mmCIF file of C-alpha atoms in Angstrom:
data_model
loop_
_atom_site.group_PDB
_atom_site.id
_atom_site.type_symbol
_atom_site.label_atom_id
_atom_site.label_comp_id
_atom_site.label_asym_id
_atom_site.label_seq_id
_atom_site.Cartn_x
_atom_site.Cartn_y
_atom_site.Cartn_z
ATOM 1 C CA MET A 10 85.254 174.908 154.477
ATOM 2 C CA ASP A 11 87.838 174.020 157.179
ATOM 3 C CA GLN A 12 91.059 173.871 155.196
ATOM 4 C CA VAL A 13 92.841 177.150 154.520
ATOM 5 C CA ILE A 14 92.747 178.069 150.835
ATOM 6 C CA ARG A 15 96.078 179.433 149.616
ATOM 7 C CA VAL A 16 95.666 182.043 146.906
ATOM 8 C CA GLY A 17 98.149 183.638 144.548
ATOM 9 C CA ILE A 18 97.189 186.874 142.765
ATOM 10 C CA VAL A 19 98.687 188.171 139.519
ATOM 11 C CA GLU A 20 97.224 191.598 138.729
ATOM 12 C CA ASP A 21 99.063 194.564 137.226
ATOM 13 C CA GLU A 22 96.651 197.246 138.484
ATOM 14 C CA ALA A 23 97.818 198.122 141.997
ATOM 15 C CA LEU A 24 94.377 199.272 143.184
ATOM 16 C CA MET A 25 92.687 196.096 141.965
ATOM 17 C CA ARG A 26 95.434 193.911 143.407
ATOM 18 C CA GLY A 27 95.128 195.644 146.760
ATOM 19 C CA MET A 28 91.351 195.216 146.789
ATOM 20 C CA LEU A 29 91.645 191.499 146.093
ATOM 21 C CA GLU A 30 94.284 191.096 148.800
ATOM 22 C CA GLN A 31 92.244 193.003 151.377
ATOM 23 C CA THR A 32 88.973 191.217 150.644
ATOM 24 C CA LEU A 33 90.434 187.718 150.624
ATOM 25 C CA SER A 34 92.789 188.228 153.579
ATOM 26 C CA ALA A 35 89.814 189.242 155.724
ATOM 27 C CA GLU A 36 88.416 185.718 155.365
ATOM 28 C CA GLU A 37 89.417 183.278 158.098
ATOM 29 C CA ASN A 38 89.880 180.349 155.715
ATOM 30 C CA ILE A 39 91.679 182.153 152.891
ATOM 31 C CA ARG A 40 95.337 183.161 152.875
ATOM 32 C CA VAL A 41 96.955 185.261 150.160
ATOM 33 C CA VAL A 42 100.380 183.662 149.699
ATOM 34 C CA HIS A 43 101.579 185.577 146.651
ATOM 35 C CA SER A 44 100.469 188.905 145.188
ATOM 36 C CA VAL A 45 102.512 190.107 142.236
ATOM 37 C CA PRO A 46 102.023 192.569 139.349
ATOM 38 C CA GLY A 47 103.112 190.453 136.415
ATOM 39 C CA ALA A 48 103.915 187.154 134.752
ATOM 40 C CA THR A 49 107.655 187.529 135.290
ATOM 41 C CA GLU A 50 107.292 187.683 139.071
ATOM 42 C CA ALA A 51 104.659 184.940 139.044
ATOM 43 C CA ARG A 52 106.981 182.484 137.317
ATOM 44 C CA LEU A 53 109.519 183.030 140.092
ATOM 45 C CA VAL A 54 107.243 182.590 143.110
ATOM 46 C CA PHE A 55 104.482 180.228 141.945
ATOM 47 C CA THR A 56 106.259 176.957 142.637
ATOM 48 C CA PRO A 57 104.319 173.659 142.484
ATOM 49 C CA GLY A 58 102.280 173.218 145.653
ATOM 50 C CA SER A 59 102.766 176.778 146.919
ATOM 51 C CA VAL A 60 99.159 177.838 146.242
ATOM 52 C CA ASP A 61 95.798 176.185 145.677
ATOM 53 C CA ILE A 62 94.382 178.847 143.356
ATOM 54 C CA ALA A 63 96.069 181.228 140.942
ATOM 55 C CA MET A 64 93.953 184.324 140.238
ATOM 56 C CA LEU A 65 95.248 185.734 136.968
ATOM 57 C CA ASP A 66 94.479 188.985 135.199
ATOM 58 C CA VAL A 67 94.063 188.163 131.517
ATOM 59 C CA HIS A 68 95.836 191.279 130.231
ATOM 60 C CA LEU A 69 99.151 191.783 131.997
ATOM 61 C CA ALA A 70 101.746 194.410 131.180
ATOM 62 C CA ASP A 71 104.367 191.728 130.567
ATOM 63 C CA GLY A 72 102.303 188.881 129.158
ATOM 64 C CA ASN A 73 99.014 187.055 128.831
ATOM 65 C CA GLY A 74 97.276 185.616 131.874
ATOM 66 C CA VAL A 75 95.860 182.711 129.886
ATOM 67 C CA ALA A 76 99.296 181.629 128.676
ATOM 68 C CA LEU A 77 100.632 182.053 132.205
ATOM 69 C CA GLY A 78 97.843 179.880 133.585
ATOM 70 C CA VAL A 79 98.572 177.140 131.064
ATOM 71 C CA GLN A 80 102.254 177.187 132.032
ATOM 72 C CA LEU A 81 101.610 177.186 135.781
ATOM 73 C CA GLN A 82 99.054 174.388 135.543
ATOM 74 C CA ARG A 83 101.376 172.327 133.360
ATOM 75 C CA GLN A 84 103.945 172.539 136.173
ATOM 76 C CA ASP A 85 101.303 171.875 138.844
ATOM 77 C CA PRO A 86 98.267 169.941 137.477
ATOM 78 C CA ASP A 87 96.465 170.250 140.827
ATOM 79 C CA LEU A 88 96.541 174.044 140.633
ATOM 80 C CA ALA A 89 93.140 175.714 140.250
ATOM 81 C CA VAL A 90 93.057 178.732 137.947
ATOM 82 C CA MET A 91 90.650 181.665 138.007
ATOM 83 C CA LEU A 92 90.811 184.250 135.242
ATOM 84 C CA LEU A 93 89.999 187.899 135.928
ATOM 85 C CA SER A 94 89.191 190.415 133.222
ATOM 86 C CA SER A 95 87.539 193.792 132.782
ATOM 87 C CA GLU A 96 86.054 192.651 129.469
ATOM 88 C CA ASP A 97 84.355 189.588 127.991
ATOM 89 C CA VAL A 98 87.080 187.011 127.292
ATOM 90 C CA MET A 99 84.941 183.888 127.046
ATOM 91 C CA GLY A 100 86.562 183.043 123.718
ATOM 92 C CA LEU A 101 89.992 182.887 125.360
ATOM 93 C CA TYR A 102 88.554 181.108 128.380
ATOM 94 C CA THR A 103 86.865 178.333 126.412
ATOM 95 C CA SER A 104 89.941 177.813 124.220
ATOM 96 C CA VAL A 105 91.947 176.341 127.112
ATOM 97 C CA GLN A 106 89.302 174.137 128.737
ATOM 98 C CA GLU A 107 89.650 171.065 126.538
ATOM 99 C CA ASP A 108 93.335 170.466 127.267
ATOM 100 C CA ALA A 109 93.493 171.785 130.831
ATOM 101 C CA PRO A 110 94.253 169.120 133.486
ATOM 102 C CA ARG A 111 91.742 170.912 135.721
ATOM 103 C CA ALA A 112 88.919 173.149 134.503
ATOM 104 C CA TRP A 113 89.284 176.890 135.098
ATOM 105 C CA SER A 114 86.949 179.474 136.600
ATOM 106 C CA TYR A 115 86.306 182.935 135.207
ATOM 107 C CA LEU A 116 85.175 186.119 136.958
ATOM 108 C CA SER A 117 84.871 189.665 135.654
ATOM 109 C CA LYS A 118 86.618 192.367 137.634
ATOM 110 C CA ARG A 119 83.284 194.096 138.075
ATOM 111 C CA SER A 120 81.833 191.042 139.817
ATOM 112 C CA SER A 121 84.948 190.563 141.932
ATOM 113 C CA PHE A 122 84.225 193.851 143.714
ATOM 114 C CA ALA A 123 81.268 192.085 145.354
ATOM 115 C CA ARG A 124 82.737 190.363 148.407
ATOM 116 C CA ASP A 125 80.226 187.511 148.517
ATOM 117 C CA VAL A 126 80.689 186.735 144.814
ATOM 118 C CA LEU A 127 84.486 186.751 145.080
ATOM 119 C CA VAL A 128 84.683 184.641 148.242
ATOM 120 C CA ARG A 129 82.110 182.140 146.958
ATOM 121 C CA ALA A 130 84.000 181.802 143.676
ATOM 122 C CA VAL A 131 87.297 181.155 145.458
ATOM 123 C CA ALA A 132 85.742 178.596 147.819
ATOM 124 C CA ALA A 133 83.942 176.716 145.043
ATOM 125 C CA THR A 134 86.982 176.738 142.761
ATOM 126 C CA ALA A 135 89.138 175.357 145.576
ATOM 127 C CA GLN A 136 86.658 172.497 145.939
ATOM 128 C CA GLY A 137 87.099 171.574 142.278
ATOM 129 C CA GLN A 138 84.065 173.381 140.887
ATOM 130 C CA VAL A 139 83.950 175.553 137.786
ATOM 131 C CA VAL A 140 82.635 179.050 138.507
ATOM 132 C CA LEU A 141 81.528 181.493 135.821
ATOM 133 C CA ASP A 142 80.858 185.191 136.088
ATOM 134 C CA PRO A 143 77.264 185.674 137.327
ATOM 135 C CA TYR A 144 76.575 188.625 135.038
ATOM 136 C CA LEU A 145 77.455 186.620 131.933
ATOM 137 C CA VAL A 146 75.675 183.519 133.204
ATOM 138 C CA GLN A 147 72.406 185.365 133.693
ATOM 139 C CA ARG A 148 72.614 186.727 130.132
ATOM 140 C CA SER A 149 73.048 183.287 128.616
ATOM 141 C CA GLU A 150 70.507 181.381 126.574
ATOM 142 C CA PRO A 151 70.897 177.841 125.183
ATOM 143 C CA ARG A 152 71.773 177.265 121.565
ATOM 144 C CA ALA A 153 68.924 175.911 119.470
ATOM 145 C CA GLY A 154 69.176 172.150 119.037
ATOM 146 C CA SER A 155 71.567 171.653 121.951
ATOM 147 C CA ALA A 156 70.983 169.319 124.878
ATOM 148 C CA VAL A 157 70.859 172.336 127.181
ATOM 149 C CA ALA A 158 67.986 173.682 125.063
ATOM 150 C CA ASP A 159 66.002 170.560 126.013
ATOM 151 C CA LEU A 160 66.097 171.459 129.699
ATOM 152 C CA THR A 161 62.936 172.820 131.265
ATOM 153 C CA PRO A 162 63.027 176.482 132.359
ATOM 154 C CA ALA A 163 63.304 175.336 135.979
ATOM 155 C CA GLN A 164 66.202 173.005 135.179
ATOM 156 C CA PHE A 165 68.003 175.693 133.183
ATOM 157 C CA GLY A 166 67.553 178.097 136.090
ATOM 158 C CA VAL A 167 69.193 175.601 138.437
ATOM 159 C CA LEU A 168 72.042 174.998 135.992
ATOM 160 C CA ARG A 169 72.675 178.736 135.731
ATOM 161 C CA LEU A 170 73.086 179.013 139.487
ATOM 162 C CA VAL A 171 75.346 175.954 139.615
ATOM 163 C CA ALA A 172 77.480 177.657 136.949
ATOM 164 C CA GLU A 173 77.811 180.637 139.298
ATOM 165 C CA GLY A 174 79.334 178.318 141.902
ATOM 166 C CA LEU A 175 76.347 178.066 144.240
ATOM 167 C CA SER A 176 75.979 174.994 146.448
ATOM 168 C CA ASN A 177 72.735 173.023 146.472
ATOM 169 C CA GLN A 178 71.711 174.798 149.667
ATOM 170 C CA ALA A 179 72.445 178.217 148.157
ATOM 171 C CA VAL A 180 70.531 177.330 144.982
ATOM 172 C CA ALA A 181 67.562 176.257 147.108
ATOM 173 C CA GLU A 182 67.635 179.502 149.069
ATOM 174 C CA ARG A 183 67.915 181.606 145.916
ATOM 175 C CA LEU A 184 64.961 179.859 144.264
ATOM 176 C CA GLY A 185 62.852 179.445 147.389
ATOM 177 C CA ILE A 186 62.722 175.649 147.154
ATOM 178 C CA ASN A 187 64.132 172.822 149.276
ATOM 179 C CA THR A 188 67.412 171.025 148.652
ATOM 180 C CA ARG A 189 65.645 167.807 147.653
ATOM 181 C CA SER A 190 64.051 169.677 144.758
ATOM 182 C CA VAL A 191 67.471 170.979 143.721
ATOM 183 C CA GLU A 192 68.902 167.448 143.852
ATOM 184 C CA SER A 193 65.988 166.191 141.763
ATOM 185 C CA HIS A 194 66.543 168.930 139.182
ATOM 186 C CA LEU A 195 70.259 168.126 139.034
ATOM 187 C CA LYS A 196 69.569 164.431 138.536
ATOM 188 C CA SER A 197 67.314 165.275 135.584
ATOM 189 C CA ILE A 198 69.880 167.740 134.211
ATOM 190 C CA TYR A 199 72.626 165.106 134.282
ATOM 191 C CA GLN A 200 70.368 162.622 132.515
ATOM 192 C CA ARG A 201 69.330 165.072 129.800
ATOM 193 C CA LEU A 202 72.934 166.130 129.212
ATOM 194 C CA GLY A 203 74.162 162.521 129.123
ATOM 195 C CA ILE A 204 76.475 162.976 132.088
ATOM 196 C CA ASP A 205 77.470 159.814 133.947
ATOM 197 C CA GLY A 206 79.481 159.345 137.126
ATOM 198 C CA ASP A 207 78.865 160.922 140.495
ATOM 199 C CA GLY A 208 79.907 163.696 142.842
ATOM 200 C CA SER A 209 81.648 166.894 141.813
ATOM 201 C CA ASN A 210 82.746 165.522 138.423
ATOM 202 C CA ARG A 211 79.145 165.567 137.209
ATOM 203 C CA ARG A 212 78.736 169.121 138.442
ATOM 204 C CA VAL A 213 81.844 170.240 136.560
ATOM 205 C CA ALA A 214 80.716 168.395 133.421
ATOM 206 C CA ALA A 215 77.329 170.117 133.593
ATOM 207 C CA VAL A 216 78.930 173.561 133.813
ATOM 208 C CA LEU A 217 81.262 172.758 130.913
ATOM 209 C CA ALA A 218 78.211 171.699 128.877
ATOM 210 C CA PHE A 219 76.598 175.002 129.841
ATOM 211 C CA ILE A 220 79.642 176.870 128.510
ATOM 212 C CA GLU A 221 79.761 174.939 125.247
ATOM 213 C CA GLN A 222 76.046 175.038 124.532
ATOM 214 C CA THR A 223 75.323 178.667 125.372
ATOM 215 C CA GLY A 224 78.313 180.076 123.509
ATOM 216 C CA ARG A 225 76.349 182.490 121.367
ATOM 217 C CA ALA A 226 75.047 184.248 124.469
ATOM 218 C CA TRP A 227 78.552 185.295 125.546
ATOM 219 C CA ARG A 228 78.786 187.820 122.724
ATOM 220 C CA THR A 229 77.911 191.277 124.002
#
């Protein structure tokens, strides 16, 4: 990750906003360009091309982070969006994916306190990946009759980790296998899910299939 990732934060809780700023600013390849408490300020400073990722609190004092994300991404289709919330908002999250010019990521505030989780999510999102909250991902189970339900336990385990934003190398290290095995699992996953193409687009499509076909598991 050589290119500097420009991040804009919209978070109305000062303590949370400060934590995000401090954690991300400590990274050599991440620069916090904007950090504001609400949607009103965000609309003024988030001009097209000013940031690579907008990190948006879902519940803002002066608006809704989801609606703000839709507006900002409509103005800048290349903008990556990451939602932050202290509660399960998968319903809101999934409602915007179909029409979004670029798929969004979603992280709980609890998970964002873990430096490695936060930094990994930002890096993967900047590279065009979709990252989901690891706590929710690990609670998920496939819907009966879905294509995801046809995956083997090993394949589903790999898909879960991909949904958390892990690279092939990181997946291999987590599972104690080599990267060739991960690549083989991913090839089988793409085939079983009917995903064509190559590169990162297949990875994104697989995570979106994971979201759609494990929906029942998001209810807590």
